[in-house]
Each structure stands twice: as C-alpha cells, then as structure tokens.
Tab-separated table of C-alpha atoms in Angstrom:
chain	number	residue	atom	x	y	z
V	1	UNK	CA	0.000	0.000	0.000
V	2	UNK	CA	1.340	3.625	-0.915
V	3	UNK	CA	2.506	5.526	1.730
V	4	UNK	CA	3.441	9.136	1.416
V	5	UNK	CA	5.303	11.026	3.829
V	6	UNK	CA	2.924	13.648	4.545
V	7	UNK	CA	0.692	10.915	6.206
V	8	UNK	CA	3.714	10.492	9.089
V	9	UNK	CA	1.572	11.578	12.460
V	10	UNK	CA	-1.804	12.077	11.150
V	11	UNK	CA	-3.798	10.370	13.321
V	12	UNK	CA	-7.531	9.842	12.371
V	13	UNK	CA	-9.944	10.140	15.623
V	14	UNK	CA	-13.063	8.740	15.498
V	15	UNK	CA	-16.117	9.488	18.966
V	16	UNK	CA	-18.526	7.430	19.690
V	17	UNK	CA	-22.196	7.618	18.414
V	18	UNK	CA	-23.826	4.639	17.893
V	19	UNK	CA	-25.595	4.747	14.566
V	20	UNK	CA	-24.617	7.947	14.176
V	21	UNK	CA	-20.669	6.305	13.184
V	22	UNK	CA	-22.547	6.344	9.820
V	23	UNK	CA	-21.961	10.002	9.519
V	24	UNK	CA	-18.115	9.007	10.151
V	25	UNK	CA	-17.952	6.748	7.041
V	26	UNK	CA	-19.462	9.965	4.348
V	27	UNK	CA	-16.521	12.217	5.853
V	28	UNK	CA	-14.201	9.148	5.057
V	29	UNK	CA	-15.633	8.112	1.986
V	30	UNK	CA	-15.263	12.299	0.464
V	31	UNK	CA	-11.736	12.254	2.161
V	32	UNK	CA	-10.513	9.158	0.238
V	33	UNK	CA	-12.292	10.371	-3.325
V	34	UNK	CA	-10.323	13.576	-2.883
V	35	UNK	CA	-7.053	12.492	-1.331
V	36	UNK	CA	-6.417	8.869	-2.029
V	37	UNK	CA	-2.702	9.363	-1.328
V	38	UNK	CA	-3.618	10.249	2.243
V	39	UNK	CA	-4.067	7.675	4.711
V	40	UNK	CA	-3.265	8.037	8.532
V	41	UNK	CA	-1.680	5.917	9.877
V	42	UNK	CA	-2.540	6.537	13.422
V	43	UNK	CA	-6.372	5.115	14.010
V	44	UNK	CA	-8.121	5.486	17.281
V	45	UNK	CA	-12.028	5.535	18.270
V	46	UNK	CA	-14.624	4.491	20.516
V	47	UNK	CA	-18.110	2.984	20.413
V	48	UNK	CA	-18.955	2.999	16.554
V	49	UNK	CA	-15.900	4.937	15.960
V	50	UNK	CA	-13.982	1.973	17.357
V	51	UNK	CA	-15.570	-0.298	14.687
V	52	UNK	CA	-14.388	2.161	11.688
V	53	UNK	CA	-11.557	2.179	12.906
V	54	UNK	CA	-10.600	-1.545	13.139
V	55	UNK	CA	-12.577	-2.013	9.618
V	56	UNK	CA	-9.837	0.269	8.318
V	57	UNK	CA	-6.631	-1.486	10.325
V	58	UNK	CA	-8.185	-4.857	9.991
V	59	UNK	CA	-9.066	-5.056	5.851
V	60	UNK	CA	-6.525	-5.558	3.515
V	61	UNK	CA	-7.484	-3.855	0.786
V	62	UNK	CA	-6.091	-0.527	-0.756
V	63	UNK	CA	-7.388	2.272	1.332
V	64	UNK	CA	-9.994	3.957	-0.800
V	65	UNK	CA	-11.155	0.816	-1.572
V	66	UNK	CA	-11.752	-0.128	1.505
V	67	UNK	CA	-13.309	2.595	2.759
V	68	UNK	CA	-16.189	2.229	-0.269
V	69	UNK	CA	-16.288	-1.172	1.837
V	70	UNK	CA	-16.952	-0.076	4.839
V	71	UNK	CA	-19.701	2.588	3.382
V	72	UNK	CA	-21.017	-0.613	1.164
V	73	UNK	CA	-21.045	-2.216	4.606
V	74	UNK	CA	-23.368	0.672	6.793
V	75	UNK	CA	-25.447	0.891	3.702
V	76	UNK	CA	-26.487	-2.697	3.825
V	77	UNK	CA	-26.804	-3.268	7.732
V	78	UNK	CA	-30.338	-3.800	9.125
V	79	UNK	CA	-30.868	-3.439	13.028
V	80	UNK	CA	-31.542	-7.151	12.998
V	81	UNK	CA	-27.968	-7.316	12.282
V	82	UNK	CA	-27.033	-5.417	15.092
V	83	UNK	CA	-29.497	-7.216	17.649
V	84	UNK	CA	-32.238	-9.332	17.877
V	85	UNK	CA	-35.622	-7.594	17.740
V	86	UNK	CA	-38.034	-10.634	17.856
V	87	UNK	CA	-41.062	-10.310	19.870
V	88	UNK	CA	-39.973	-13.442	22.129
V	89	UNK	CA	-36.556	-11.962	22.932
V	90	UNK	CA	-37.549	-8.290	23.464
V	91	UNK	CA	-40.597	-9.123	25.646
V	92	UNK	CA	-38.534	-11.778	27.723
V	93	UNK	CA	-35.775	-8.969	28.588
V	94	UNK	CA	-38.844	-6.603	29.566
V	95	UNK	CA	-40.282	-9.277	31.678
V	96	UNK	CA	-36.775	-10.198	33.425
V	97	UNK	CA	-35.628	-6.582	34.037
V	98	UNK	CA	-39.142	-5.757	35.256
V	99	UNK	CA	-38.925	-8.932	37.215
V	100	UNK	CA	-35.938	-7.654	38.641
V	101	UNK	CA	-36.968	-4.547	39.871
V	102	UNK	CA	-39.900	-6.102	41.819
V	103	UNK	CA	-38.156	-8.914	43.454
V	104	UNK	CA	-35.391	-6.665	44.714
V	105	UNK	CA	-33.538	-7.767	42.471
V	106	UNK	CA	-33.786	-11.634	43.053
V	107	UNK	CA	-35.510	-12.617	39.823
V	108	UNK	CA	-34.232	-16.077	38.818
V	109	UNK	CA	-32.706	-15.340	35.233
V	110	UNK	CA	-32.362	-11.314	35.412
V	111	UNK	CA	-31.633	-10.225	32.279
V	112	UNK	CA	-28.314	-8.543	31.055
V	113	UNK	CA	-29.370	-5.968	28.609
V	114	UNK	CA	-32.292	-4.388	26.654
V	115	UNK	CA	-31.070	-6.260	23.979
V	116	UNK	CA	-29.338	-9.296	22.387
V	117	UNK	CA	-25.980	-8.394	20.878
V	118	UNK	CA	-25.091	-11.604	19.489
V	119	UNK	CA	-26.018	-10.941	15.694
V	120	UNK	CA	-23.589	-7.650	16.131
V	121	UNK	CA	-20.544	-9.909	16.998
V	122	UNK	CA	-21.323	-12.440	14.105
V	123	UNK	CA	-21.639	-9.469	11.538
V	124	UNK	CA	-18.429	-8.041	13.097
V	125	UNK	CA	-16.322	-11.528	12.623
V	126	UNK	CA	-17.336	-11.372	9.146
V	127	UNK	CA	-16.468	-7.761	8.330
V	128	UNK	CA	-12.969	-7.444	10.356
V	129	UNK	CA	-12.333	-10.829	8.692
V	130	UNK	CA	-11.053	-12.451	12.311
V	131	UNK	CA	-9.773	-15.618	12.528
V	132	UNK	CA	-11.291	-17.467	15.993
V	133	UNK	CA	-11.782	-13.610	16.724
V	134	UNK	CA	-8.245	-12.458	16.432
V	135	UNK	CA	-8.000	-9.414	14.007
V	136	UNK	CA	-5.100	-11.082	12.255
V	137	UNK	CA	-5.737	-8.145	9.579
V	138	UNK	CA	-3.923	-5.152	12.178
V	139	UNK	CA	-0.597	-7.137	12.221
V	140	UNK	CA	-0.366	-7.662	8.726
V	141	UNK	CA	-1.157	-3.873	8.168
V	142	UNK	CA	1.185	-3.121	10.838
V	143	UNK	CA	3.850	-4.999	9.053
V	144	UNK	CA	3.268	-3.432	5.851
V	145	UNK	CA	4.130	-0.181	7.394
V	146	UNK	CA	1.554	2.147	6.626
V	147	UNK	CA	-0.043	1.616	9.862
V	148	UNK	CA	1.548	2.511	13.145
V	149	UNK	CA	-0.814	1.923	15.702
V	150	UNK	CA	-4.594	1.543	16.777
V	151	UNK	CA	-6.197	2.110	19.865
V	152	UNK	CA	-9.404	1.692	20.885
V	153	UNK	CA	-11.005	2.400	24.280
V	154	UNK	CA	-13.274	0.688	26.267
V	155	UNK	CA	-14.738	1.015	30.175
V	156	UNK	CA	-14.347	-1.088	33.123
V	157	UNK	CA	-17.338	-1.784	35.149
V	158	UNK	CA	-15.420	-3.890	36.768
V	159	UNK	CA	-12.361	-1.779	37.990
V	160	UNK	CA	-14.200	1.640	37.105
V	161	UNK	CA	-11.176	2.667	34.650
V	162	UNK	CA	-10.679	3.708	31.243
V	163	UNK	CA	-8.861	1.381	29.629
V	164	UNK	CA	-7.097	1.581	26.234
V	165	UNK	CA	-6.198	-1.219	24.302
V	166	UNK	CA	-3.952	-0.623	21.761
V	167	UNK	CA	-1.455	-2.334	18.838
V	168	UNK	CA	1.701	-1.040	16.944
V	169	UNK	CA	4.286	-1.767	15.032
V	170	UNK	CA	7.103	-3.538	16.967
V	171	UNK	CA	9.560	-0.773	15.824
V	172	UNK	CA	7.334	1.549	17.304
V	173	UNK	CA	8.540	3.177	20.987
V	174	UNK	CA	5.478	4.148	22.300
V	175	UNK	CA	5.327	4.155	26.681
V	176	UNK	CA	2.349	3.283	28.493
V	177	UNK	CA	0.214	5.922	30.138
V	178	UNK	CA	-1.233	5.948	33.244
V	179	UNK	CA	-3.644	8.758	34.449
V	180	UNK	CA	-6.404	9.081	36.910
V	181	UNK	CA	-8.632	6.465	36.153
V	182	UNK	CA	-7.476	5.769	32.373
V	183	UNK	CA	-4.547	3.631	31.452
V	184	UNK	CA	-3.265	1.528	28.584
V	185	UNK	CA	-2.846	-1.956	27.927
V	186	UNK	CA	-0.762	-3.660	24.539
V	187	UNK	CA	-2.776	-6.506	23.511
V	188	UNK	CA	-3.755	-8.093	20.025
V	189	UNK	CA	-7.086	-6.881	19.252
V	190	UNK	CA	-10.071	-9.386	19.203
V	191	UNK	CA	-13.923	-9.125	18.024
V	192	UNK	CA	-14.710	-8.850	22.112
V	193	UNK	CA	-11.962	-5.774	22.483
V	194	UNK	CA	-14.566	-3.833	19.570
V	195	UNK	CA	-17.443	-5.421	21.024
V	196	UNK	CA	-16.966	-3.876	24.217
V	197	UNK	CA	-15.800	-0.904	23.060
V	198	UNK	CA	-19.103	-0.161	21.621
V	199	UNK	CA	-21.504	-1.670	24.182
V	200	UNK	CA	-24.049	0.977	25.034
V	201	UNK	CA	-24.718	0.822	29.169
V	202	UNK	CA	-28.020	-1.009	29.871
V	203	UNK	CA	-28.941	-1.109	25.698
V	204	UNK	CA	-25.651	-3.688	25.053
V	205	UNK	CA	-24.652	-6.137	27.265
V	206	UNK	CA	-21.252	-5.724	28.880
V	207	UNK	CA	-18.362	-8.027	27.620
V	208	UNK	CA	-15.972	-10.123	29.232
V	209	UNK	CA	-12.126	-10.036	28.765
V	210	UNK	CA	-9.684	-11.328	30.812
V	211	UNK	CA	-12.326	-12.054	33.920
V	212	UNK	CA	-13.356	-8.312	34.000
V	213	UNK	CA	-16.187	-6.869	32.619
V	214	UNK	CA	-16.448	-3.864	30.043
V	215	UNK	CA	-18.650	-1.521	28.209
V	216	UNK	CA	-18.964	1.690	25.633
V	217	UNK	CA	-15.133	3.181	25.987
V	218	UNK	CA	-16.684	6.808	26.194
V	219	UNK	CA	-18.272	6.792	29.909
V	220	UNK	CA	-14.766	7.257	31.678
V	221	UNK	CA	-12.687	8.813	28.832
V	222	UNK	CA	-12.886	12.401	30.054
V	223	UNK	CA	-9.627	12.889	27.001
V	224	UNK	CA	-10.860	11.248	23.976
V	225	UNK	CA	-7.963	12.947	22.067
V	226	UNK	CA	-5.470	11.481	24.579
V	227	UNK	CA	-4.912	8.523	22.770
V	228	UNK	CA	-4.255	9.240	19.630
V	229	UNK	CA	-1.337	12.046	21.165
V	230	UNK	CA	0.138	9.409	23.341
V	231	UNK	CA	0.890	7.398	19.739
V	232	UNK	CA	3.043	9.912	18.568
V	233	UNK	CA	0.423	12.127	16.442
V	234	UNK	CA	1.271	15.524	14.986
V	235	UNK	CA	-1.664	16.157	13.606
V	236	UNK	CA	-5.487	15.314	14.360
V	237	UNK	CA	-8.567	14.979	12.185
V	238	UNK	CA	-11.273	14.439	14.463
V	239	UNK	CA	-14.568	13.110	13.280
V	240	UNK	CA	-17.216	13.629	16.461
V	241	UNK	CA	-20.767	13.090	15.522
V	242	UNK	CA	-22.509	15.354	17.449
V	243	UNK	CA	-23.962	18.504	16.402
V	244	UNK	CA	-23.041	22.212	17.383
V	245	UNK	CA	-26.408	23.702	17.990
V	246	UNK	CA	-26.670	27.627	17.687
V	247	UNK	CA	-27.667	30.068	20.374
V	248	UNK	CA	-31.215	29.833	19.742
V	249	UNK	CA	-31.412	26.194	18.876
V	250	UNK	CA	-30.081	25.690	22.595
V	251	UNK	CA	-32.524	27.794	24.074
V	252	UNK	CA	-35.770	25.860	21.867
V	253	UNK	CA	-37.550	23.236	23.905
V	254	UNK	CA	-37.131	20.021	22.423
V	255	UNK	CA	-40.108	18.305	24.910
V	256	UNK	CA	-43.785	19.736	26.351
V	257	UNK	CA	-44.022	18.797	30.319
V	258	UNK	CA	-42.496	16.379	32.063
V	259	UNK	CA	-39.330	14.594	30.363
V	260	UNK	CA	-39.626	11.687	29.565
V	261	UNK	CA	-36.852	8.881	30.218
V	262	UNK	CA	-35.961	8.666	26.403
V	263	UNK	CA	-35.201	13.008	26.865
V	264	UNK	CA	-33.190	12.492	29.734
V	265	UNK	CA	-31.296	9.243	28.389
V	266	UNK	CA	-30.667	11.367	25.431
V	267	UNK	CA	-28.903	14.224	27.399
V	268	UNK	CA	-26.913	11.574	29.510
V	269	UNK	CA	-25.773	9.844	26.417
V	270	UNK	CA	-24.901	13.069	24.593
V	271	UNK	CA	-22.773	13.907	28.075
V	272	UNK	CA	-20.845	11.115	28.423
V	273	UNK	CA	-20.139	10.250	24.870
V	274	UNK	CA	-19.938	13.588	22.766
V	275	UNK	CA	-19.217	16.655	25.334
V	276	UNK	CA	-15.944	15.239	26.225
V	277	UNK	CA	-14.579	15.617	22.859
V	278	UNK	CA	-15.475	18.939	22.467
V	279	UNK	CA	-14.292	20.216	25.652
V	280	UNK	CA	-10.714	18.243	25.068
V	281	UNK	CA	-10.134	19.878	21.982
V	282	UNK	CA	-11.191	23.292	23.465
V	283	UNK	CA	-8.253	22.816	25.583
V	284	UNK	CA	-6.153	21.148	23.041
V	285	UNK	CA	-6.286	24.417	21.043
V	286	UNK	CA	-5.501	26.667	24.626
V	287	UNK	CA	-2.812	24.574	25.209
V	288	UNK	CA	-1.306	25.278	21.581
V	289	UNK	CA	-2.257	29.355	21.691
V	290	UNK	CA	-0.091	28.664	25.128
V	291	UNK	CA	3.062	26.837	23.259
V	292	UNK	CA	3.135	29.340	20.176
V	293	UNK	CA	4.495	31.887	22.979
V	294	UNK	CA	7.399	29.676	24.781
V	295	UNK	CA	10.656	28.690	23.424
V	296	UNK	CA	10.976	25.008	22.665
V	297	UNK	CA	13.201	24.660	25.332
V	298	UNK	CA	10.185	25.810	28.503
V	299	UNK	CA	7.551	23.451	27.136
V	300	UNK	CA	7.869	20.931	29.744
V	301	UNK	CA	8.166	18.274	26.846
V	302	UNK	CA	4.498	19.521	25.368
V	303	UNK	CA	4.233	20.031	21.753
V	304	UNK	CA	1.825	21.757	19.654
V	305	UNK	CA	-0.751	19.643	17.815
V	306	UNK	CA	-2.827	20.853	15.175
V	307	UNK	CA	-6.266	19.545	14.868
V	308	UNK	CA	-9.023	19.896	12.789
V	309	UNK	CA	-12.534	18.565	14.056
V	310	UNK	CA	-15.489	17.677	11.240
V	311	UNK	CA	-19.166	17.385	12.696
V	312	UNK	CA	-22.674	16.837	11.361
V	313	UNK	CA	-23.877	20.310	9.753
V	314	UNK	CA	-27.435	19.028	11.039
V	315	UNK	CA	-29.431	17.815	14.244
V	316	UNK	CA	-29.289	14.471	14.133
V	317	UNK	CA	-31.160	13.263	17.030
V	318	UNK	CA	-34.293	15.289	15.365
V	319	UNK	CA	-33.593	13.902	12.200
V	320	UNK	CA	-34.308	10.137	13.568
V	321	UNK	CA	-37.564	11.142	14.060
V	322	UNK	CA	-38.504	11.001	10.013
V	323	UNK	CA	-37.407	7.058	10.232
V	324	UNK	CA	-39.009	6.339	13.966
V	325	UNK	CA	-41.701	4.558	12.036
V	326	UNK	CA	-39.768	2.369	10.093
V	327	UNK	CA	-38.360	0.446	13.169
V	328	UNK	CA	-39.203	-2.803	13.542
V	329	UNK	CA	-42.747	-3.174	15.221
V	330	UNK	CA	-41.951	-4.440	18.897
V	331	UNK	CA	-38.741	-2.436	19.176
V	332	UNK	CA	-40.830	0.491	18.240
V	333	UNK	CA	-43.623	-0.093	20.753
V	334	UNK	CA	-41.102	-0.517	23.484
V	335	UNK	CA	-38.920	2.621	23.171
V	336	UNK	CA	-41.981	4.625	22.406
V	337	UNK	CA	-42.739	3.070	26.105
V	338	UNK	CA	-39.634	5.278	27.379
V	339	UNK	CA	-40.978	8.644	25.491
V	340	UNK	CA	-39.120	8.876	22.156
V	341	UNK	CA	-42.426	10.213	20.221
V	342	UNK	CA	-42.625	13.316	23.028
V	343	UNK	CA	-39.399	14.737	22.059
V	344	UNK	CA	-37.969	16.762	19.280
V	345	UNK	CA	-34.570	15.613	19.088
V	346	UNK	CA	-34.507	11.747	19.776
V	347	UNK	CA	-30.564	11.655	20.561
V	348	UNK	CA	-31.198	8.355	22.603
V	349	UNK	CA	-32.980	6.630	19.488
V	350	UNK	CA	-30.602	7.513	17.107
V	351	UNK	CA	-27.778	6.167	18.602
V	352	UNK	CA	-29.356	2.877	17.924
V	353	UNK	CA	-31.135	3.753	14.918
V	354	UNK	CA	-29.925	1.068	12.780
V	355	UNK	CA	-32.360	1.341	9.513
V	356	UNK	CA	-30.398	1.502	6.244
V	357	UNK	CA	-32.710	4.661	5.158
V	358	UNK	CA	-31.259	6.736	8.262
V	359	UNK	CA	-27.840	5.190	8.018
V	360	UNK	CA	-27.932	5.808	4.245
V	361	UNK	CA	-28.825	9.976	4.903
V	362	UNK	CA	-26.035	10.187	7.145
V	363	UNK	CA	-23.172	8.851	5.136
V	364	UNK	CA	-24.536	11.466	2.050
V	365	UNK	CA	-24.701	14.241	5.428
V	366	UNK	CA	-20.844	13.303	6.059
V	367	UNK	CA	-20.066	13.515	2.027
V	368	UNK	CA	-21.659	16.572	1.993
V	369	UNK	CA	-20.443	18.308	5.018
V	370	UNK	CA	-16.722	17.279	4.202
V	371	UNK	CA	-16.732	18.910	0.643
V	372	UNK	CA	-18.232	22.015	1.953
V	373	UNK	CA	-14.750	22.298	3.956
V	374	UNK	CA	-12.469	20.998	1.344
V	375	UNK	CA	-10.674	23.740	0.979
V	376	UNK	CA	-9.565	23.786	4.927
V	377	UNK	CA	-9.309	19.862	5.104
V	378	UNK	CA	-6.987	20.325	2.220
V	379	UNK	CA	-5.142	22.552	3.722
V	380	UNK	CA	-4.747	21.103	6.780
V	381	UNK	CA	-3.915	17.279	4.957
V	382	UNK	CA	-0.950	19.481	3.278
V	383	UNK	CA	0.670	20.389	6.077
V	384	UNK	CA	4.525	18.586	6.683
C-alpha cells in the first residue's frame, strides 16, 4: 500500500455515536475520493468509531477501496444485524428486568441488557475478517508499514477505569500511560476488544475479557484525544458526531411537560459520549495558543498539535424522528414506552437507529459536510 510522507503523524480520531458512526464513514468516503494518497496511519475511536476504525486497520485492501467497503457495509446493515428484535426476545428482557426490579432484584434469570448483541458480533467476525476472533488483519497492516498503531477504548465496570487497548508496530517506541482512572494496555485486538468498546450501558450487554467486565469506551474517557497524542500524532482529524447547535437552537424546547426517560437518556448519552470531545479539543487548542508563545526549550516536553474537528452540519437526534416509524414493530412499541415520540430531538434513538434509510442519509450528510470544507481539510492534509 502507498505511503506518502505527509501521512507520518496524522492520526484519524473517530467518537462514539452509535448509529450515528454512519456520519463518520461519508466524511471518510469524500476524504478518500479527494485524497487517495492520504491515509493516517494513526487510528483510534470508541463505540462505533472503534468499529471504523478496526474495519480500516483490519481489511486488507487498498485504502480507498476499503473505505467504499466499509460505506457498502453501513449501507447494507439492518438493526436485525445489530441485535435481535423478535417479539420473544424483546418481551422476555422486559419481563426479566421488570422482574428484577420487583423482586429486589432476586428474579431467577435477570436479564443482562435491553437487547441481544449476538447478531452484532457475528456481523463483526465477518467484516474485520477475524480468525477465531483475532483481528489477524492489524498485524499484517502493521507490518506493511503504513499503519503505526490503533487504539481503541473501552470502560471497566469492573475496575471503574478507562482502559485503552492498543497495537503497533514492533519498531514503534510508544510508553504506556497511566492517568487518573485511564490507562493503557498492549494486547492483540479481538472481536470482544470492539465489542466492548461499543456496548451501550443497559442497551448492550457488557463483555468479558480477561475475567473483567467492560462496556462503551466513552463513559470514563474524560480525554478522547489522549490517545491518539500518546501514539506519537502531529496532527489530528477528528470526526465527532454530534452537532453544534446555535444560540437559539439551545434555548428551543425540544419536549412539552415532564421529560420523559428517552429526553433524559438522550442528554446523559450526549454527556458522556460527545461533550468530552469537544471540551478536550477546546483545551487542546488553549494549550497550543499557550506553546506558540514559549521557546521550545520551557515546554515541559508539550508540543503543539494541530487539529481539525469535522461534525454533522445538522441535528441528528431530530432527524431520527422522520425514520421512527420504520423500526421494527416491537422495538418500536417498546422505546416509544420510554418517550421517544414526546421529544424533538430523539438523541437516545438515534444512537441505535440502525435502519439503512437513516444510516444511508447520514453517510450522504458526512459527504456533503466534508466537501463544503475541502478547501480547509486540504489545507490542513498538506501540512509537513
């Protein structure tokens, strides 16, 4: 695979988002029409962003290409690939956590989850091309050389940390970190690492690695950037999912009355996963207007990182309302149960708004969005 120099430290950063990592793919897919000869070869991500990013360290073929796979790939994908939304299993897990909360939590078979996973790990063996759910696909790219590393992130419920599991090129000199309550770990990356990575708390069940248990890498990672500058980045192109809402859009009610629990999910979900990013690279861009005006020499072994951060031009929690009918019957019935048809901006819905008409408009969002900043991404891909 080509490799040009320019791509040395460009590190492609990828949030979390659930269905929303749809929008990720559109901003890739415009990127590698326009600049084939650029590929990162830093990759890091969480949640959804954590399964981008392996698709594009795990798959062997030439970049672009495989990046029209992976957009091929959230085109095609129907929620029923993601989890199971049969009557029997859906109305079982209602029963059992219901059952739960009435027996004090002594019901005989309480149930994990709001939903069965299992599909989501199949599909995912099949994409990243594992062999008995080793990602044999990152070493091969990381002997090839155009990859350094990948990191993904994931949560321990089990430890409360934020762990990050990451891979790199043996040549590669890259320390462990330890901060409060986030650390690193070198491991060869499996299905389960990407699987918990991108578990959604109480949607997703938690996964198991090692004896400990683990969910969605974005409820403890208070630096989502963090990784990718601990590999050795220069540069960042960030890809975050959520959407900067004006002045007045901030100040519109999105609900009449009471909130429901599918309004305040929404807001705890947007917190944890999506705020983060935006205030770390608030302070990633202090912390360079701070380093322009010291001598190399009194930076306390900081350096300057330039970053450039592409987001969704529209609302897209209110635009998974226009596909809220399409979901699959039960499903429907049950999260309508939590409230999602009394609020204006359904951020809790579209995170696992998995229909290939919603996924579709936000891949042509990210295309669209991206070539409206060519000019700047350009700019910033052509820096040394």
């Amino acid at each position: 695979m080509a490799q040009t120099l320019v791509n040395r430290g460009l590190a492609l950063v990828l949030s979390g988002g659930g269905a929303r990592g749809a929008y990720q793919v559109g901003v890739l897919r415009l990127l590698a029409r326009e600049f084939p000869e650029v590929i990162p070869d830093i990759l890091t991500g969480v949640s959804a962003g954590g399964i981008n990013a392996a698709f594009l360290a795990a798959r062997q073929e030439p970049y672009p290409e495989k990046v029209e796979q992976l957009a091929q790939m959230w085109s095609d994908i129907r929620i029923d690939e993601v989890f199971r939304v049969d009557v029997r299993d859906l109305m079982s897990r209602t029963m059992r956590w219901g059952g739960r909360l009435v027996t004090g939590g002594k019901s005989p078979i309480p149930s994990k989850s709001f939903v069965d996973t299992t599909p989501l790990h199949k599909l995912l063996e099949r994409v990243l091309e594992a062999e008995d759910g080793t990602l044999t696909g990152i070493s091969k790219s990381l002997k090839e050389g155009w990859l350094r590393a990948i990191a993904l992130t994931s949560s321990s419920y089990t430890t409360g940390q934020s762990i990050t599991w990451l891979q790199a090129r043996e040549d590669c000199s890259i320390p462990m970190w330890e901060r409060p309550q986030r650390t690193s770990q070198i491991c060869a990356l499996h299905v389960d690492h990407v699987m918990a990575s991108s578990a959604l708390p109480f949607f997703f069940p938690a996964i198991e690695i090692n004896g400990a248990w683990y969910g969605d890498g974005g409820i403890r990672l208070t630096a989502p950037l963090s990784p990718a500058i601990h590999l050795g980045a220069t540069r960042l192109l960030a890809v975050t999912t959520r959407y900067a809402r004006s002045h007045a859009e901030a100040q519109r009610p999105v609900i009449s009355g009471y909130p429901p629990p599918a309004q305040v999910a929404g807001i705890l979900f947007n917190a944890i996963f999506l705020d983060q990013f935006d205030g770390d690279a608030l302070q990633l861009r202090q912390i360079n207007r701070l380093l322009e005006n010291r001598p190399e020499s009194m930076r306390d072994g900081l350096r300057p990182i330039d970053l450039l951060v592409l987001r969704p031009s529209e609302d897209l929690g209110r635009l998974a309302n226009a596909y809220e009918a399409d979901l699959p019957k039960t499903f429907r019935f049950l999260t309508r149960g939590l409230g999602t048809k009394e609020t204006r901006s359904n951020d809790m819905l579209s995170l696992v708004m998995f229909q290939p008409d919603y996924v579709k408009h936000l891949i042509e969002m990210g295309e669209k969005d991206a070539r409206a900043r060519l000019p700047e991404i350009g700019e910033f891909l052509s820096k040394p």
